[in-house]
XYZ file of C-alpha atoms in Angstrom:
389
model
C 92.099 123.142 -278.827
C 93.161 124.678 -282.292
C 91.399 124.561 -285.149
C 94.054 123.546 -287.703
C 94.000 122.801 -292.049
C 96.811 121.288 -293.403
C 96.984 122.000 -297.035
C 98.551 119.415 -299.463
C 98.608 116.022 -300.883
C 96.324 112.970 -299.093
C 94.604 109.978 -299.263
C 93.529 108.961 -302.566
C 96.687 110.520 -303.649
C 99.709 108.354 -302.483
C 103.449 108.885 -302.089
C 105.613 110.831 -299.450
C 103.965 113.929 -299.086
C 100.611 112.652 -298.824
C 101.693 109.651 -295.965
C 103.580 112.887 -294.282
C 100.076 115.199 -294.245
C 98.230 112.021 -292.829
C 100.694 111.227 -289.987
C 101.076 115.147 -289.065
C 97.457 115.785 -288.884
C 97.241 112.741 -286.431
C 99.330 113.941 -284.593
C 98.032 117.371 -283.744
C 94.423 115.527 -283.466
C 95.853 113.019 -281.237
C 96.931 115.857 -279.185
C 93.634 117.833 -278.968
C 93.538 119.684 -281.998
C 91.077 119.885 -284.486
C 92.712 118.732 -288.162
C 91.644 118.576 -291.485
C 93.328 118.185 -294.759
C 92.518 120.440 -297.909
C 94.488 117.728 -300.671
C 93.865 118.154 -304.491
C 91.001 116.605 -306.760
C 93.810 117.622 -309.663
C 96.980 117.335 -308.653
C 99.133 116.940 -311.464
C 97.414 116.684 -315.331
C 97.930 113.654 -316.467
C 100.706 114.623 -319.032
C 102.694 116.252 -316.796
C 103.113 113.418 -313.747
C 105.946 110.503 -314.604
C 104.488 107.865 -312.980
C 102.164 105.404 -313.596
C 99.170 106.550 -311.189
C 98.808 109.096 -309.042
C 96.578 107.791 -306.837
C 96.588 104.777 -304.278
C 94.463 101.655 -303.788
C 94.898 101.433 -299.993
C 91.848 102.117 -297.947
C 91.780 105.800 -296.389
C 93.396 106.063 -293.313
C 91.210 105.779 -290.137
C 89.469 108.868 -288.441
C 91.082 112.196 -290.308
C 88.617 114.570 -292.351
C 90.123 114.435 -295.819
C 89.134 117.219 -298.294
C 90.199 116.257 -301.891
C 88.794 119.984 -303.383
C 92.281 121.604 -304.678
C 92.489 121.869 -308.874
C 96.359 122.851 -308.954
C 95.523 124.136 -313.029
C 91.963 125.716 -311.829
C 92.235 129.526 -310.745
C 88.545 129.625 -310.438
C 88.589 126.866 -308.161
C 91.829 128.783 -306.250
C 89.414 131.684 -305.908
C 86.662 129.184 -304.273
C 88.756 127.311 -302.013
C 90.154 130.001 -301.073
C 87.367 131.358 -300.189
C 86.076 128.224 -298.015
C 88.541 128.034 -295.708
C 88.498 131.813 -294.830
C 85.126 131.515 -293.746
C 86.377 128.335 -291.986
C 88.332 130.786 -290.214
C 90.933 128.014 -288.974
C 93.728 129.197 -286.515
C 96.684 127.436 -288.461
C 97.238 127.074 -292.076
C 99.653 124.474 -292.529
C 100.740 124.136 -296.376
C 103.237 122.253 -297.912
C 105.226 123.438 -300.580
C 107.745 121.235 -302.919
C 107.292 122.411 -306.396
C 107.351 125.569 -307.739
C 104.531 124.324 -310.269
C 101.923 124.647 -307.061
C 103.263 128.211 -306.321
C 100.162 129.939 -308.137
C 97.872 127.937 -306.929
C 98.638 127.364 -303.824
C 99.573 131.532 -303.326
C 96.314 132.560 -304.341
C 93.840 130.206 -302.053
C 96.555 131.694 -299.293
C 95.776 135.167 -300.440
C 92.332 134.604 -299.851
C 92.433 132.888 -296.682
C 94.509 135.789 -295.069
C 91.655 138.310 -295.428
C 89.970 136.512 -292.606
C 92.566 138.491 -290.458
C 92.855 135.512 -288.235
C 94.653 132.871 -289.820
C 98.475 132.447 -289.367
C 100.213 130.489 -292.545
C 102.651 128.020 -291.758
C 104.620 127.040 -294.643
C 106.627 123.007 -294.054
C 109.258 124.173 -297.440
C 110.454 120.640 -299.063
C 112.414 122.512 -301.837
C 112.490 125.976 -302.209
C 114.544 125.452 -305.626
C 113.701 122.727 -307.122
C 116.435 119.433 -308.512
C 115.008 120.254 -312.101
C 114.883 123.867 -313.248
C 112.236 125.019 -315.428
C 111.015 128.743 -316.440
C 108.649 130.219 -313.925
C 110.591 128.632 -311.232
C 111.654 131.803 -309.358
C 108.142 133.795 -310.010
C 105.925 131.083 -308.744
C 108.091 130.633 -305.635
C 108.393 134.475 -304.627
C 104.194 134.480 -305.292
C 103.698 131.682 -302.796
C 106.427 132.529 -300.263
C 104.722 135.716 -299.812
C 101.555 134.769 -298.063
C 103.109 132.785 -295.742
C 103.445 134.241 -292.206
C 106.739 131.757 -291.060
C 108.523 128.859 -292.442
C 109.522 124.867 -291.464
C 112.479 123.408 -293.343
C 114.039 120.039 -292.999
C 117.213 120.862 -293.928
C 120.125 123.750 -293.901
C 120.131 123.594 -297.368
C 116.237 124.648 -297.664
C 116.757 127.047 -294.853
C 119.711 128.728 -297.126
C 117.674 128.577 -300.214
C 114.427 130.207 -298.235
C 116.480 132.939 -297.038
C 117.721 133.924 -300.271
C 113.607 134.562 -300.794
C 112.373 135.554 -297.560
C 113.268 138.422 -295.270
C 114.633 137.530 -291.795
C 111.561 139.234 -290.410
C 110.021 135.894 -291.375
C 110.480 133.693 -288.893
C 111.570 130.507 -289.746
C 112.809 126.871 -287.735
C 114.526 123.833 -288.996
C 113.027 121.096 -287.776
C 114.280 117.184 -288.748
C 111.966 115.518 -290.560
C 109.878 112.780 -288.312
C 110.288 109.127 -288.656
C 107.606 107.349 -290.557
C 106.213 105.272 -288.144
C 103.177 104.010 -289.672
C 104.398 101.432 -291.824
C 104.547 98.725 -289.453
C 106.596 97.520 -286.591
C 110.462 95.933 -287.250
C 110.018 92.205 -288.758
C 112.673 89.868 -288.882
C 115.012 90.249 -291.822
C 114.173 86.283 -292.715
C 110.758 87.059 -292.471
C 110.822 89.903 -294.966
C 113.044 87.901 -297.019
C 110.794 85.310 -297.470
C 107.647 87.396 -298.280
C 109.714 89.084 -301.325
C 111.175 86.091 -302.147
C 114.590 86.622 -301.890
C 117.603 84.399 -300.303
C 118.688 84.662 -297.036
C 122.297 83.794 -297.461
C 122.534 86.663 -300.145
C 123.890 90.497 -299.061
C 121.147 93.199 -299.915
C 121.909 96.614 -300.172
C 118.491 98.687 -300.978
C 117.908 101.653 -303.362
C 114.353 102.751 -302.371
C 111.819 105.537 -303.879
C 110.756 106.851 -307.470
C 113.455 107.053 -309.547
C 114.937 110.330 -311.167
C 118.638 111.327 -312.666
C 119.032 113.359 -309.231
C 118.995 110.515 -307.594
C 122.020 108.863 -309.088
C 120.878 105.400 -309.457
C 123.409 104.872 -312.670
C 125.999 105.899 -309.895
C 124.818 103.077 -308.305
C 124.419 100.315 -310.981
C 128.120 101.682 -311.943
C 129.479 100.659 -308.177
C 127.980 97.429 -308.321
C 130.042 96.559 -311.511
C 133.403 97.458 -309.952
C 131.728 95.379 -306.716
C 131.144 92.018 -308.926
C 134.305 92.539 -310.051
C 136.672 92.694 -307.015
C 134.728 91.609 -303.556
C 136.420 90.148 -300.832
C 136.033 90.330 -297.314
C 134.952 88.224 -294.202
C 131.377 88.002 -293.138
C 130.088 85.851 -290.349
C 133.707 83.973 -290.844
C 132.876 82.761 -293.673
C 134.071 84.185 -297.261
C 130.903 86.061 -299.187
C 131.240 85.205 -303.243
C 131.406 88.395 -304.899
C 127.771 87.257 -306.740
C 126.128 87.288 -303.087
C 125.432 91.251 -303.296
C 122.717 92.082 -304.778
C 120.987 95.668 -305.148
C 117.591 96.005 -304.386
C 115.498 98.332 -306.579
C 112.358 99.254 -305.406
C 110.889 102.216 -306.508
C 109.003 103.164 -309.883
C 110.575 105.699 -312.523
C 109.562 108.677 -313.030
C 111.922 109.104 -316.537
C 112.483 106.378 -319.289
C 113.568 103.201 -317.345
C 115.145 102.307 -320.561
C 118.566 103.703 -320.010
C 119.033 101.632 -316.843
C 118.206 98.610 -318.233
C 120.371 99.079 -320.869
C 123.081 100.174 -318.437
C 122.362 96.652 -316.106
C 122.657 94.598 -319.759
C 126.074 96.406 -320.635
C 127.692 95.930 -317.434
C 126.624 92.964 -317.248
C 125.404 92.693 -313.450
C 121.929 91.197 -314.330
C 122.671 88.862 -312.124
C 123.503 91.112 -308.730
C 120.338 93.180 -309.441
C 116.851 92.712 -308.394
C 114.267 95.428 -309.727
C 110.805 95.731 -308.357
C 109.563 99.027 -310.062
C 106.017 99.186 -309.216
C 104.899 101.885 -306.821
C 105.014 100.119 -303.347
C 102.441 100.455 -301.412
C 102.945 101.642 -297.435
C 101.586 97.998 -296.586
C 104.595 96.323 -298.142
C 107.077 99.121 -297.098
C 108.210 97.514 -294.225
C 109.201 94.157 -296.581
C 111.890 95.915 -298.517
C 112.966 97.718 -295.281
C 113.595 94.893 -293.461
C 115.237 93.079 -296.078
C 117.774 95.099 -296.452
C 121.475 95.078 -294.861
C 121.666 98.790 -295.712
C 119.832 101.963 -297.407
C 121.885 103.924 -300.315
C 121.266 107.025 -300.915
C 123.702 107.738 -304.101
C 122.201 110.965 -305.092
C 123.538 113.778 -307.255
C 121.672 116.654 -305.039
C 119.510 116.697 -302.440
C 117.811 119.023 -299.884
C 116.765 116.074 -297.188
C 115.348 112.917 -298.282
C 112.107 111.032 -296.914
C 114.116 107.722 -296.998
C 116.368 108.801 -294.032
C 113.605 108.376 -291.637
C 112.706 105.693 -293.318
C 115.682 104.159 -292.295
C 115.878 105.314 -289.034
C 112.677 103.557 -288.242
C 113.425 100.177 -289.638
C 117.386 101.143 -288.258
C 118.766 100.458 -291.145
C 122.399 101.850 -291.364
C 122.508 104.059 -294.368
C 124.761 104.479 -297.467
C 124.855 108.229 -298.679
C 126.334 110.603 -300.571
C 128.166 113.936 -299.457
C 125.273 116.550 -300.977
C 122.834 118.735 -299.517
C 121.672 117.848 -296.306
C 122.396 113.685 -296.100
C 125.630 114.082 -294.191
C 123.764 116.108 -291.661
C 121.316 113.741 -290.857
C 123.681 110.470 -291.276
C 126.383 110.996 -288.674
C 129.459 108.997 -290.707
C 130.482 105.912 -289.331
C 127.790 105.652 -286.827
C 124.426 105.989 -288.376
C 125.954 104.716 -291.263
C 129.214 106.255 -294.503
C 129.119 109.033 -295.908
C 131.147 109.484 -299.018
C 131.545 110.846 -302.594
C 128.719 110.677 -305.347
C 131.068 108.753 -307.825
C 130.780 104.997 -307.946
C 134.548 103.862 -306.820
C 133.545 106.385 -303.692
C 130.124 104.328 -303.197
C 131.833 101.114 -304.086
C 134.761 101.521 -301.272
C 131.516 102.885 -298.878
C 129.454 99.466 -299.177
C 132.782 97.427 -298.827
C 133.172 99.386 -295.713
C 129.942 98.773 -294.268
C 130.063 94.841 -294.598
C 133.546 95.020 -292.982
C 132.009 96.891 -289.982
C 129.183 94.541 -290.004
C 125.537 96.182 -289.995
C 125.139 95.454 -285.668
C 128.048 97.962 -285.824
C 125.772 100.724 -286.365
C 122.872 99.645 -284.390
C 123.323 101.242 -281.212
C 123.642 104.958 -282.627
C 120.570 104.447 -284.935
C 118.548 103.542 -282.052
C 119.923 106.776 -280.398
C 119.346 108.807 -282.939
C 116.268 108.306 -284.242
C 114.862 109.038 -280.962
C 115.498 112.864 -282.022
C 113.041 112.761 -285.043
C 109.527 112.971 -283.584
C 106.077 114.116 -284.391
C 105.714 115.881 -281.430
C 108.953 118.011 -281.599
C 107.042 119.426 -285.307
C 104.072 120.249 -283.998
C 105.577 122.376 -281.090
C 107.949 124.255 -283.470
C 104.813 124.976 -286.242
C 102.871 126.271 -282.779
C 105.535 128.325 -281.467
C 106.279 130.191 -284.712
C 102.592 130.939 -284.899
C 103.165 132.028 -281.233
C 106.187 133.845 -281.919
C 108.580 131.757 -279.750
C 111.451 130.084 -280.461
């Protein structure tokens, strides 16, 4: 048994990072270890975060020690949790890292921790540079990057970006992000349907997560004008009206939602859009999942994405675009299209995917997804502490 901290977001904080941190320290509990998570009692000030609430109103998950001690604008409290944990004296430092804003704080409780001459650091790197550049980015990173002792990434295109930081002395392992598997089991596309209220007879193609220009949602909106405009193909023998697609929004924005809607009244495809832009909780995850015919994944940039496995759990075939590391992880024309992040590209890419039906893609995703587990990230963060590959 190891005794093993995860540093970073959790439980009352919600989102991606923090359901990640949950389901990775069950995992190393569930297989002996001893895990805790050091998350933040200030995570963002208030000014600075987009959305609505940082925090969520689910109940705490079920039988992890949660920590919330970590003021990311506090270098006193740095200094003190720092501090803690050395005398803790854990084997493994696991510590996420996404945003070059947490570099500082996140470098110096590191710095402390290290002087216990025990711990080993293992840094999981979501970005290395960030989608939206901002001064400081660069000296924050190289402060953090530097008291780690080896490196997870999720993608090539992190892995690149770390090693234009980080000596090859460093070791480092790219390891596919896990499925999400605690949202629920697969429920019956009807049965989602009907919970969120939408028709069964209608096509739904998903756009899922906070929304940000990166993400190229007005990509999106754009393909589902030239869509409504000329859609024609056979579905279940039976002709599909070009008003039966509709995209589903669900996500909240993090920028000014008002450009959207003004770009949904100008193209006039009110009608072929459904928005649901509240934060959704992980209970009704598996809804909007299910109800979908496929995930699109339109964005501008990208290192990996959170959705994927997202997808791959519910095996839903997905929709993306030809950046970062997407095509990587969505083998084209079996886990789903890859194409072009400009919205006739997008537009021919969902026409495809109804023509090839979405059982088409079934088989591989179940094949797949088998790849992206738990246990395979736990063995890689143990053998680069152990130095083996």
């Amino acid at each position: 048994m190891q005794k093993i901290i995860i540093i970073g977001p959790a439980h009352p904080l919600r989102g991606g990072l923090a359901t990640f941190d949950q389901r990775l320290a069950k995992e190393f509990n569930d297989n002996g270890d001893d895990c805790s998570i050091y998350s933040f009692s200030l995570q963002y000030p208030s000014f600075l975060f987009p959305g609505k609430t940082q925090y969520s109103n689910e109940p705490p998950p079920k039988d992890l020690k949660i920590f919330s001690v970590i003021n990311s604008i506090n270098p006193l409290n740095w200094i003190k949790i720092g501090n803690r944990i050395r005398k803790e004296r854990p084997d493994i430092v696991v510590v996420r890292y996404w945003l070059p804003l947490m570099g500082p704080a996140l470098g110096t409780i590191l710095k402390k921790v290290r002087k216990n001459k025990h711990t080993k650091v293992v840094c999981i790197a979501d970005n290395i540079i960030p989608h939206e550049h901002r001064p400081g980015d660069s000296a924050f990173t190289k402060y953090f990057l530097k008291r780690c002792d080896a490196f997870i990434t999720m993608s090539e295109k992190v892995m690149n970006d770390l090693r234009k930081f980080v000596p090859k002395e460093k070791p480092a392992k790219l390891v596919q992000h896990p499925l999400y598997d605690n949202f629920g089991n697969i429920i019956p596309k009807p049965e989602a349907r009907e919970k969120l209220k939408i028709n069964n007879e209608e096509l739904i193609i998903l756009f899922f997560g906070f929304i940000r220009e990166y993400k190229g949602l007005d990509i999106l909106l754009d393909a589902m004008k030239i869509l409504k405009e000329d859609f024609k193909f056979q579905i279940s023998s039976k002709e599909a009206s070009r008003t039966n697609l509709k995209l589903l929004v669900a996500g909240e924005f993090y920028e000014d939602e008002k450009p959207y809607l003004e770009q949904i009244n100008r193209l006039g495809i009110n009608d072929n859009v459904i928005l649901r832009n509240d934060f959704i909780p992980d209970s009704e995850v598996k809804y909007y999942l299910c109800a979908a015919d496929a995930v699109v994944q339109p964005y501008r940039n990208a290192t990996q994405s959170g959705v994927t496995p997202l997808a791959y759990y519910f095996e839903k075939p997905m929709i993306v675009t030809n950046v970062g590391g997407l095509p990587s992880l969505v083998p084209n024309e079996k886990a789903g299209l890859v194409t072009e992040p400009t919205a006739q590209s997008i537009a021919n890419a969902i026409l495809r995917f109804y023509q090839l039906g979405e059982n088409y893609f079934l088989p591989h995703l179940r094949s797949e997804k088998q790849k992206y587990s738990w246990g395979n990230l736990v063995t890689a963060i143990k053998n680069l502490v152990n130095n083996e590959t």
